[in-house]
PDB file of C-alpha atoms and ligand atoms in Angstrom:
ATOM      1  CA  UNK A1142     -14.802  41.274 -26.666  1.00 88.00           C
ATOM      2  CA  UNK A1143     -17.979  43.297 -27.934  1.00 93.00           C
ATOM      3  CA  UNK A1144     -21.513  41.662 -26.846  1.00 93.00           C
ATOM      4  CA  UNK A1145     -21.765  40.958 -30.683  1.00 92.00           C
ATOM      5  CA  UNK A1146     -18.412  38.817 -30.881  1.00 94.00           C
ATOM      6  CA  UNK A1147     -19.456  37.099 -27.471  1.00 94.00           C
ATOM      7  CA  UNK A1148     -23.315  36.231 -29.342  1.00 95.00           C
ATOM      8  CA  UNK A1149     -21.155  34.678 -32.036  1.00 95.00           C
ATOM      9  CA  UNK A1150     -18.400  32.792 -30.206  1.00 96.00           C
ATOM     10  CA  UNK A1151     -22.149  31.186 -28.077  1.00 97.00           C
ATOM     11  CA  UNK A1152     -23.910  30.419 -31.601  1.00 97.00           C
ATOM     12  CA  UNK A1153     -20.342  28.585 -32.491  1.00 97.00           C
ATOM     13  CA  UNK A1154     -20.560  26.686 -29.129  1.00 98.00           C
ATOM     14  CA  UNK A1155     -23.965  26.002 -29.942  1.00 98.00           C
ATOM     15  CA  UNK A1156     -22.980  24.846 -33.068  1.00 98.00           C
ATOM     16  CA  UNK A1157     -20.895  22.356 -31.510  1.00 98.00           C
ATOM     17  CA  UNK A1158     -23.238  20.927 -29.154  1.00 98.00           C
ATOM     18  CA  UNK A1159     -25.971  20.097 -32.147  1.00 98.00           C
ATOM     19  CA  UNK A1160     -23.053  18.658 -33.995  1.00 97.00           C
ATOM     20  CA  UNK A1161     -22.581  15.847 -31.436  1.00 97.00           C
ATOM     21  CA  UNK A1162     -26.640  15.879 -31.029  1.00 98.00           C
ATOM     22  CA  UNK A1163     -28.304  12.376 -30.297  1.00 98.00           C
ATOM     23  CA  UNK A1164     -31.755  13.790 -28.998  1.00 97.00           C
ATOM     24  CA  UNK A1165     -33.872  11.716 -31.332  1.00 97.00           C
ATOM     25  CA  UNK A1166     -33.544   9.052 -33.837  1.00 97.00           C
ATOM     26  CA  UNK A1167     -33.035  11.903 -37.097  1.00 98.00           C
ATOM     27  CA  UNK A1168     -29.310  11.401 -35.335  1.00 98.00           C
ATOM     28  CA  UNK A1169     -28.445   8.228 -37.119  1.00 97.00           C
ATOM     29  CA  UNK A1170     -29.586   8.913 -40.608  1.00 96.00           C
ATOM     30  CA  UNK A1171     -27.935  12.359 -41.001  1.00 98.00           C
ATOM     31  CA  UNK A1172     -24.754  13.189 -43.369  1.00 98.00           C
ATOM     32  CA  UNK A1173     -24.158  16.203 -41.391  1.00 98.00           C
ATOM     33  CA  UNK A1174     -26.288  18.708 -38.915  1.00 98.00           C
ATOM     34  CA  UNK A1175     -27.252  21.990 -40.608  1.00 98.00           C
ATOM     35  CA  UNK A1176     -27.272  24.089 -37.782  1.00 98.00           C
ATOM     36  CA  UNK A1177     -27.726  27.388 -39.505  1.00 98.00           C
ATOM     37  CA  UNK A1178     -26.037  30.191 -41.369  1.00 97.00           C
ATOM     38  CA  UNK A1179     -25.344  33.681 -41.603  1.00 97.00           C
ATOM     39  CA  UNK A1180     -24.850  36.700 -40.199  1.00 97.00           C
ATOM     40  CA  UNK A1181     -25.258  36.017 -36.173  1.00 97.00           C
ATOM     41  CA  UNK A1182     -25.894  39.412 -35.514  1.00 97.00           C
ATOM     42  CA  UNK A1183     -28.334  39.717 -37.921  1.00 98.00           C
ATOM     43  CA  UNK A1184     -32.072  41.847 -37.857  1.00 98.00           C
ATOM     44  CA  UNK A1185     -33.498  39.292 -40.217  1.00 98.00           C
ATOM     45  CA  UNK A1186     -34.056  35.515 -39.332  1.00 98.00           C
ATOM     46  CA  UNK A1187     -35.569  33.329 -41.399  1.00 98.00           C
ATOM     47  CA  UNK A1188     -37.079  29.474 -40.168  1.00 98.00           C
ATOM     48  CA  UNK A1189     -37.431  27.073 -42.590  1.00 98.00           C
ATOM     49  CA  UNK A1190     -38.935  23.089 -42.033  1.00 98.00           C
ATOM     50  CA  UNK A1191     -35.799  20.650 -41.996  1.00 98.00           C
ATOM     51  CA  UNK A1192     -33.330  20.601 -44.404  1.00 98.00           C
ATOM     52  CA  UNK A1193     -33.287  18.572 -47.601  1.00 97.00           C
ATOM     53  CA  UNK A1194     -31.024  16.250 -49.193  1.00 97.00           C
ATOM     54  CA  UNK A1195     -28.399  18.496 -50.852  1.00 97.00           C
ATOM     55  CA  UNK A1196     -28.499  20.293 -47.044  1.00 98.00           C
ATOM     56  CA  UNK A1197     -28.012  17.424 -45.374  1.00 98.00           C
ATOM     57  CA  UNK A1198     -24.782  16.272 -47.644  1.00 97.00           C
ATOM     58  CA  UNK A1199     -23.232  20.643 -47.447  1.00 98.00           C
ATOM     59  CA  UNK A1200     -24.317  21.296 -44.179  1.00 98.00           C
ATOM     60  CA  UNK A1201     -25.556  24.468 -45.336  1.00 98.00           C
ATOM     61  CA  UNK A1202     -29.702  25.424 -45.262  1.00 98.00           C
ATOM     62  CA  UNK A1203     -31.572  25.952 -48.264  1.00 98.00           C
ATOM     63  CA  UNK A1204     -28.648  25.463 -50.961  1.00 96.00           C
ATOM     64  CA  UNK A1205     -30.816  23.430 -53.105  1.00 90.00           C
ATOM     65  CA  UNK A1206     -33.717  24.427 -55.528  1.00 92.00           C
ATOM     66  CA  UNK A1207     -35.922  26.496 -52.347  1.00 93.00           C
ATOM     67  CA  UNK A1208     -32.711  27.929 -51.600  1.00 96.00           C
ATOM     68  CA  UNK A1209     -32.195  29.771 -55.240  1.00 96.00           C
ATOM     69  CA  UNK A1210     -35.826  30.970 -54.837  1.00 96.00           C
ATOM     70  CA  UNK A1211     -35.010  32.175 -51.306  1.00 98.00           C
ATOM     71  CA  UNK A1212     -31.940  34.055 -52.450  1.00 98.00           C
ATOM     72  CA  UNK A1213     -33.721  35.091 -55.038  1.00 97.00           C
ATOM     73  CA  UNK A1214     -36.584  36.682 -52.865  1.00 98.00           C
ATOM     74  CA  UNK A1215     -34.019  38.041 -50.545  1.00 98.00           C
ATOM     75  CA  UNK A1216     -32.315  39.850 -53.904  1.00 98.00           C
ATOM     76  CA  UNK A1217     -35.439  41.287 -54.318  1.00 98.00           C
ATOM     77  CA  UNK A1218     -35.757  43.471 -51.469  1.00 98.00           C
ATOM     78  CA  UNK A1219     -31.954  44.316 -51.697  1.00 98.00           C
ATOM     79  CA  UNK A1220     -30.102  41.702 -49.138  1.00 98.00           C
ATOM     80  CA  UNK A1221     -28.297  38.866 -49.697  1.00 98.00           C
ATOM     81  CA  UNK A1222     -27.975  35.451 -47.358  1.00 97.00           C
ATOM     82  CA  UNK A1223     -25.244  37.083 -45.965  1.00 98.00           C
ATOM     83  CA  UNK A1224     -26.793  40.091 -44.023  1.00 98.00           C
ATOM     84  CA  UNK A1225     -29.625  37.333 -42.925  1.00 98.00           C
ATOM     85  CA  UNK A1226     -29.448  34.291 -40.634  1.00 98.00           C
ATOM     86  CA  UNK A1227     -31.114  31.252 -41.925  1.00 98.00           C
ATOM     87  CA  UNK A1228     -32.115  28.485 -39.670  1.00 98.00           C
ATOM     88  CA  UNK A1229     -34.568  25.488 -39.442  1.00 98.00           C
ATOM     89  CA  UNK A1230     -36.968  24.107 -37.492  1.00 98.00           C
ATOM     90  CA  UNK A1231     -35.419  20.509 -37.615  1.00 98.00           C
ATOM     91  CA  UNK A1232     -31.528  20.638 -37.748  1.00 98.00           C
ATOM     92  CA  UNK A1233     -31.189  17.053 -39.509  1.00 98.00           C
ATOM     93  CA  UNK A1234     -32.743  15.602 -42.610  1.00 98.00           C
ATOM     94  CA  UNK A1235     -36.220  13.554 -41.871  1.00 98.00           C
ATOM     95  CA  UNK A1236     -36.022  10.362 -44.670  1.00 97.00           C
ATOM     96  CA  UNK A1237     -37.731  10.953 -47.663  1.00 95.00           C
ATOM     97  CA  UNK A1238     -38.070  14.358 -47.038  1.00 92.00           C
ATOM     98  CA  UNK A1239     -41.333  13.592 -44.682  1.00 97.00           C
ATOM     99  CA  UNK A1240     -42.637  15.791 -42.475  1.00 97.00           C
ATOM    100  CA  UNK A1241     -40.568  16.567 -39.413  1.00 98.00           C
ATOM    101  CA  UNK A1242     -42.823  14.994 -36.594  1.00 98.00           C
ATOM    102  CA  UNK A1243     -44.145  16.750 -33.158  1.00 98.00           C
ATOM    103  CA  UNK A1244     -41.486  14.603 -30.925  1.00 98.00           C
ATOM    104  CA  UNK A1245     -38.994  15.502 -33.476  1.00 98.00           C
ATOM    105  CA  UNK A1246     -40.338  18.910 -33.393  1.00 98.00           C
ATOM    106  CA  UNK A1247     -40.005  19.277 -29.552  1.00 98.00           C
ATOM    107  CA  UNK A1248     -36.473  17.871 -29.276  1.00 98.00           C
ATOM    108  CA  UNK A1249     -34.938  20.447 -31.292  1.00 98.00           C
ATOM    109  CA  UNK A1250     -37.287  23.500 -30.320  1.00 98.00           C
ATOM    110  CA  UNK A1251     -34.653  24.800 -27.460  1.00 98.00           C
ATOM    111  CA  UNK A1252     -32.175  24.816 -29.804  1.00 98.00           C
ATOM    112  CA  UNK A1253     -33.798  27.409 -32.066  1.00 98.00           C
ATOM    113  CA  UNK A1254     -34.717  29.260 -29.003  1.00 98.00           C
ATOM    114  CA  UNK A1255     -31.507  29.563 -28.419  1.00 98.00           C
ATOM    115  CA  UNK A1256     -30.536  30.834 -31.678  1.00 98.00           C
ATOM    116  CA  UNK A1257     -33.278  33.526 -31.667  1.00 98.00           C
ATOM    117  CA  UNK A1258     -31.961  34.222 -27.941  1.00 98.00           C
ATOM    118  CA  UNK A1259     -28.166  34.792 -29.748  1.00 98.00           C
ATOM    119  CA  UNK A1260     -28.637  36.284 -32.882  1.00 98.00           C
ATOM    120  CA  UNK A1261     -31.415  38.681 -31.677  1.00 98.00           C
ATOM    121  CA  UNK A1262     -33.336  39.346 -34.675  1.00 98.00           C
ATOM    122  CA  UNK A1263     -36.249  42.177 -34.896  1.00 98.00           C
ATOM    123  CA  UNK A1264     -37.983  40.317 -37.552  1.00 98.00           C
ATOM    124  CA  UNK A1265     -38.794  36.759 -37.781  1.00 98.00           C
ATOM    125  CA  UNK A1266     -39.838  35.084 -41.072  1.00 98.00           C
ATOM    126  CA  UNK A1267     -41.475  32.055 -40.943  1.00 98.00           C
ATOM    127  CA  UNK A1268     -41.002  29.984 -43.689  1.00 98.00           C
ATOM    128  CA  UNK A1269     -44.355  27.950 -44.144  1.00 98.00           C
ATOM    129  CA  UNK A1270     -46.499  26.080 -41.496  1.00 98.00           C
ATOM    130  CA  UNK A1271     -43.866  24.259 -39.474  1.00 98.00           C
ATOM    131  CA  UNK A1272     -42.215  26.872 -38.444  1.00 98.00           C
ATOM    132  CA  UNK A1273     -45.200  29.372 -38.539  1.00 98.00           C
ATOM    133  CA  UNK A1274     -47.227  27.111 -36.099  1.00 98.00           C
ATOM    134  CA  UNK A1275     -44.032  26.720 -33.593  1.00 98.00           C
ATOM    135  CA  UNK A1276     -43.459  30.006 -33.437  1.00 98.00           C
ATOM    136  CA  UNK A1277     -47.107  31.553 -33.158  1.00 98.00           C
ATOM    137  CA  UNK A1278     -48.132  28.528 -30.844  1.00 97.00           C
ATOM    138  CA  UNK A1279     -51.540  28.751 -32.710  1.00 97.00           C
ATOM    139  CA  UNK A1280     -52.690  26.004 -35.430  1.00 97.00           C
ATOM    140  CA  UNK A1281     -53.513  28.650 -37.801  1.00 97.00           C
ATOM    141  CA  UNK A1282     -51.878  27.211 -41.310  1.00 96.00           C
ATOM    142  CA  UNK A1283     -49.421  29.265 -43.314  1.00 97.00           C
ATOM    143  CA  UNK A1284     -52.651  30.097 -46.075  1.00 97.00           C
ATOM    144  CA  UNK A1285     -54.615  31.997 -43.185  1.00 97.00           C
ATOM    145  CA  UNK A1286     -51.540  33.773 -41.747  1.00 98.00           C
ATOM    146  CA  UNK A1287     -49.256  34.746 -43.900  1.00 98.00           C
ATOM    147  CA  UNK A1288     -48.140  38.197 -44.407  1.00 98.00           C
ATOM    148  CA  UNK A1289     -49.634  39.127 -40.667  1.00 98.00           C
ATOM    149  CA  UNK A1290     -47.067  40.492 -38.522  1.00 98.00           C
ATOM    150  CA  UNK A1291     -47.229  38.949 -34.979  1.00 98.00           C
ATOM    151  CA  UNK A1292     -45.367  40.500 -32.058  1.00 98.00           C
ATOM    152  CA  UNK A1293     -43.929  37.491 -30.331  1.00 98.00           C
ATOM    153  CA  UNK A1294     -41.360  36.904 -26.924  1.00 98.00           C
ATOM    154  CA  UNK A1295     -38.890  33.831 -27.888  1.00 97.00           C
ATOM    155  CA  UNK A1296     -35.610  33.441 -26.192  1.00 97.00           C
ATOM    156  CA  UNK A1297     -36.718  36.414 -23.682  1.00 97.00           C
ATOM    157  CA  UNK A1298     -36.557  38.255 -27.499  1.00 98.00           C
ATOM    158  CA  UNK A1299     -39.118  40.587 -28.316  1.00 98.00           C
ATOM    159  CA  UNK A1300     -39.537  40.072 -31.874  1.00 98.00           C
ATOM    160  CA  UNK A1301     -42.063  40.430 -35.101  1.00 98.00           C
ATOM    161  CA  UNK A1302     -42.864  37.008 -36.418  1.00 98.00           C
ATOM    162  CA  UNK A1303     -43.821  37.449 -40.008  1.00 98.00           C
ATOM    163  CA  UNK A1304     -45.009  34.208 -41.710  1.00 98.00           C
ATOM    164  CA  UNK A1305     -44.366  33.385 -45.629  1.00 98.00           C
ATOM    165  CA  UNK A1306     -45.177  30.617 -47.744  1.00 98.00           C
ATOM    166  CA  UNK A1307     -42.486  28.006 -48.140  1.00 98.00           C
ATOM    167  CA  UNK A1308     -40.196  29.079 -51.326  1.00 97.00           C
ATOM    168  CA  UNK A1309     -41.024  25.330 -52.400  1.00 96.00           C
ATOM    169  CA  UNK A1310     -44.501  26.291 -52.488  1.00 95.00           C
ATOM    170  CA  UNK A1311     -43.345  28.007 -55.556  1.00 95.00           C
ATOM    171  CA  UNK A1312     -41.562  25.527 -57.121  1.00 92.00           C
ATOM    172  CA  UNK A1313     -45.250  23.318 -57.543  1.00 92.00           C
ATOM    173  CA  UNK A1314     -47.395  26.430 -57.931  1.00 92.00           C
ATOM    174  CA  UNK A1315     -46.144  29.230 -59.856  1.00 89.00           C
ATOM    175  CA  UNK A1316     -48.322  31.413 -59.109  1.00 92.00           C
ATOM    176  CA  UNK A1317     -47.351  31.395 -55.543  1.00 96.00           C
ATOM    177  CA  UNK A1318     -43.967  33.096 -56.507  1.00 96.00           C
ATOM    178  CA  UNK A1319     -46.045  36.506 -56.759  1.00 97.00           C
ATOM    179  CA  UNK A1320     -47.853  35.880 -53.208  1.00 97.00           C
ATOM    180  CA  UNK A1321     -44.036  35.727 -51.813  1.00 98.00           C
ATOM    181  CA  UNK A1322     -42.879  38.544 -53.981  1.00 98.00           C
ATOM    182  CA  UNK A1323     -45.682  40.433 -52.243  1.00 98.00           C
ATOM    183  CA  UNK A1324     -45.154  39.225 -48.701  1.00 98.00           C
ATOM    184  CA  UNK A1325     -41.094  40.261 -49.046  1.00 98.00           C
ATOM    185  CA  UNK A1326     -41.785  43.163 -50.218  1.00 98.00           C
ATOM    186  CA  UNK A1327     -43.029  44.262 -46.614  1.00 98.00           C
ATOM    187  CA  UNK A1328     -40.611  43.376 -45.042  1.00 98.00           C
ATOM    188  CA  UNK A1329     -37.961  46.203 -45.217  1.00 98.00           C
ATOM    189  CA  UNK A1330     -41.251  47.762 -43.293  1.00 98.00           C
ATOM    190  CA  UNK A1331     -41.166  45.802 -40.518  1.00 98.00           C
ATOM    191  CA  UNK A1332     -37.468  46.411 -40.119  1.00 97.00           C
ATOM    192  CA  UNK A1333     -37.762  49.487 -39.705  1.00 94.00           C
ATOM    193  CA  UNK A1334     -41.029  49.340 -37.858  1.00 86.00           C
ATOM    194  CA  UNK A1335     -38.871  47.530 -35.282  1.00 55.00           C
ATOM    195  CA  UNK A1336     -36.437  50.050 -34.489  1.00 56.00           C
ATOM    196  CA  UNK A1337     -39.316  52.803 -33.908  1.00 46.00           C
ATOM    197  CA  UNK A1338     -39.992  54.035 -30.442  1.00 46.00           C
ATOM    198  CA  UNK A1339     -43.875  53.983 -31.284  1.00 41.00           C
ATOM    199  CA  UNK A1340     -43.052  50.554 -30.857  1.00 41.00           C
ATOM    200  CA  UNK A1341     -40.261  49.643 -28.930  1.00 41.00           C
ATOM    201  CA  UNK A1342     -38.379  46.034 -28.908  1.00 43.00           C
ATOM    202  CA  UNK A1343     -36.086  44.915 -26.749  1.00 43.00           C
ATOM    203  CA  UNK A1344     -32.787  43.619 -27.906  1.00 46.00           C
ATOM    204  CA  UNK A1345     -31.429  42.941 -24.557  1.00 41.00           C
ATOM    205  CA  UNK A1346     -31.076  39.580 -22.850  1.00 40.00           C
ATOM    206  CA  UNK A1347     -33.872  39.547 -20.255  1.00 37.00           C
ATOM    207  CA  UNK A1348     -34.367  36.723 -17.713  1.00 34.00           C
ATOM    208  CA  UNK A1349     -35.571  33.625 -19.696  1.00 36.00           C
ATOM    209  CA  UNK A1350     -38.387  32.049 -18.550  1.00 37.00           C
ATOM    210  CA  UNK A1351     -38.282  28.503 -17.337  1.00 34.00           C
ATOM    211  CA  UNK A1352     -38.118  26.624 -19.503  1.00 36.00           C
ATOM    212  CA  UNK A1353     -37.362  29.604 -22.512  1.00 43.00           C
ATOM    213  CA  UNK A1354     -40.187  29.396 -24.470  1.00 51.00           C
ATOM    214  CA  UNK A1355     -42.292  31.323 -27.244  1.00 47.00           C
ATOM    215  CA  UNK A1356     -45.447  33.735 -26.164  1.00 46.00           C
ATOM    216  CA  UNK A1357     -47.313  34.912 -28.587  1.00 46.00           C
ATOM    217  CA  UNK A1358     -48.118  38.521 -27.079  1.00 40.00           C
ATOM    218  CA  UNK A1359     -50.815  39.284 -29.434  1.00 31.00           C
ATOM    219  CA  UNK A1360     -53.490  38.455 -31.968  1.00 31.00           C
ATOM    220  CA  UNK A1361     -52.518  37.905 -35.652  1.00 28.00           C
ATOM    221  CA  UNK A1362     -53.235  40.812 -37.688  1.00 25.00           C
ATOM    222  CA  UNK A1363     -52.389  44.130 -35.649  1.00 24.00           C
ATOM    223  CA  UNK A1364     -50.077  45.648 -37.417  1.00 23.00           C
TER     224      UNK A1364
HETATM  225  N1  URA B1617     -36.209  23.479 -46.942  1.00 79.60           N
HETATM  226  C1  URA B1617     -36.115  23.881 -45.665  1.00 79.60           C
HETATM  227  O1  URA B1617     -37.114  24.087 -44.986  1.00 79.60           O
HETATM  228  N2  URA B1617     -34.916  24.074 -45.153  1.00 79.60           N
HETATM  229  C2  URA B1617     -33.797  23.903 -45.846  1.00 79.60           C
HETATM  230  O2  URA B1617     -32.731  24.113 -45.299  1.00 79.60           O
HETATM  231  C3  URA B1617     -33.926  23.483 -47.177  1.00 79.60           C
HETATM  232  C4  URA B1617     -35.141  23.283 -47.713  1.00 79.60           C
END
């Protein structure tokens, strides 16, 4: 079996595991987990917050109003959800939609580790603060940071995080649309940027630390 088909059959295990999860109390108010989807091989990964409540009754992330705007973002710089993998911070639905909150946060953070350490992706892309502030390890809010590439270490992967506004930003402020228009558009860039020896990445498996973890190996605003 190729390393790629092995990745895939250990995000489908994965799957498994968060499908039976009971970590925190999110457990007992979920329709269904949304683990993630797409392509588990892919160069692009995208983080969202948590997922909604059409997410929560498909089991699918971002299939509701964000998720048009998302695909719609993603059509813009030529790819479609299915050369991406999409994942969230929180893999069940907080009530109400509230915020996902820091124990909730920290229950679920190895699992998204362990995504990033399957799929592998050169680029990250943040999807608002949440998952801009677990993945930089720096309070910095999504306003400040976004469209800075950050070289980061998650899941012993050496990878560019590259925070974006929330596509739901968009759906209260219009204007925002044209911010996230102009953050995409980079990010064919840093795709390639990723695969250049001035400034090498490394897609294979290195020895996680203990407990695997995220590094930040730079300051924002580098690149
Ligand atoms: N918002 C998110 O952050 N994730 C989803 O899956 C849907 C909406």
């Amino acid at each position: 079996m190729s390393d790629a088909a092995l990745r895939a059959q250990a995000l489908e295990g994965l799957a498994e595991r968060l499908r039976g999860c009971t970590r925190c109390p999110l457990s007992e108010g979920r329709t269904m987990v949304v683990v993630g989807a797409g392509d588990p091989d892919a160069d692009l990964m995208f983080i969202g917050e948590a997922p909604g409540a059409n997410e929560d009754r498909t089991g699918l992330p971002f299939v509701g109003q964000a998720g048009g705007l998302l695909d719609g973002l993603l059509g813009g710089i030529g790819l479609s959800r299915e050369q991406v993998f999409i994942a969230n911070v929180l893999k069940c639905r907080p009530p109400g939609n509230r915020d996902p909150r820091p124990e909730e946060i920290a229950e679920c953070r190895g699992f998204l580790v362990e995504q990033v350490a399957l799929v592998r992706p050169r680029v990250i892309c943040a999807l608002g603060n949440f998952a801009t502030r677990l993945l930089s390890g720096h309070p910095d809010g999504i306003g400040r940071v976004h469209g800075q590439p950050l070289p980061i270490t998650m899941g012993g992967v050496d990878a560019i995080l590259y925070p974006v506004y929330h596509p739901v930003a968009a759906l209260y402020t219009r204007a925002m649309l044209g911010t996230l228009q102009e953050d995409f558009a980079r990010i064919p860039s840093l795709l390639t940027a990723g695969s250049a020896p001035a400034s090498p990445r490394s897609r294979a498996p290195r020895p996680a630390p203990a407990p695997p973890g995220v590094e930040a190996t730079s300051q924002l605003g580098l690149f």
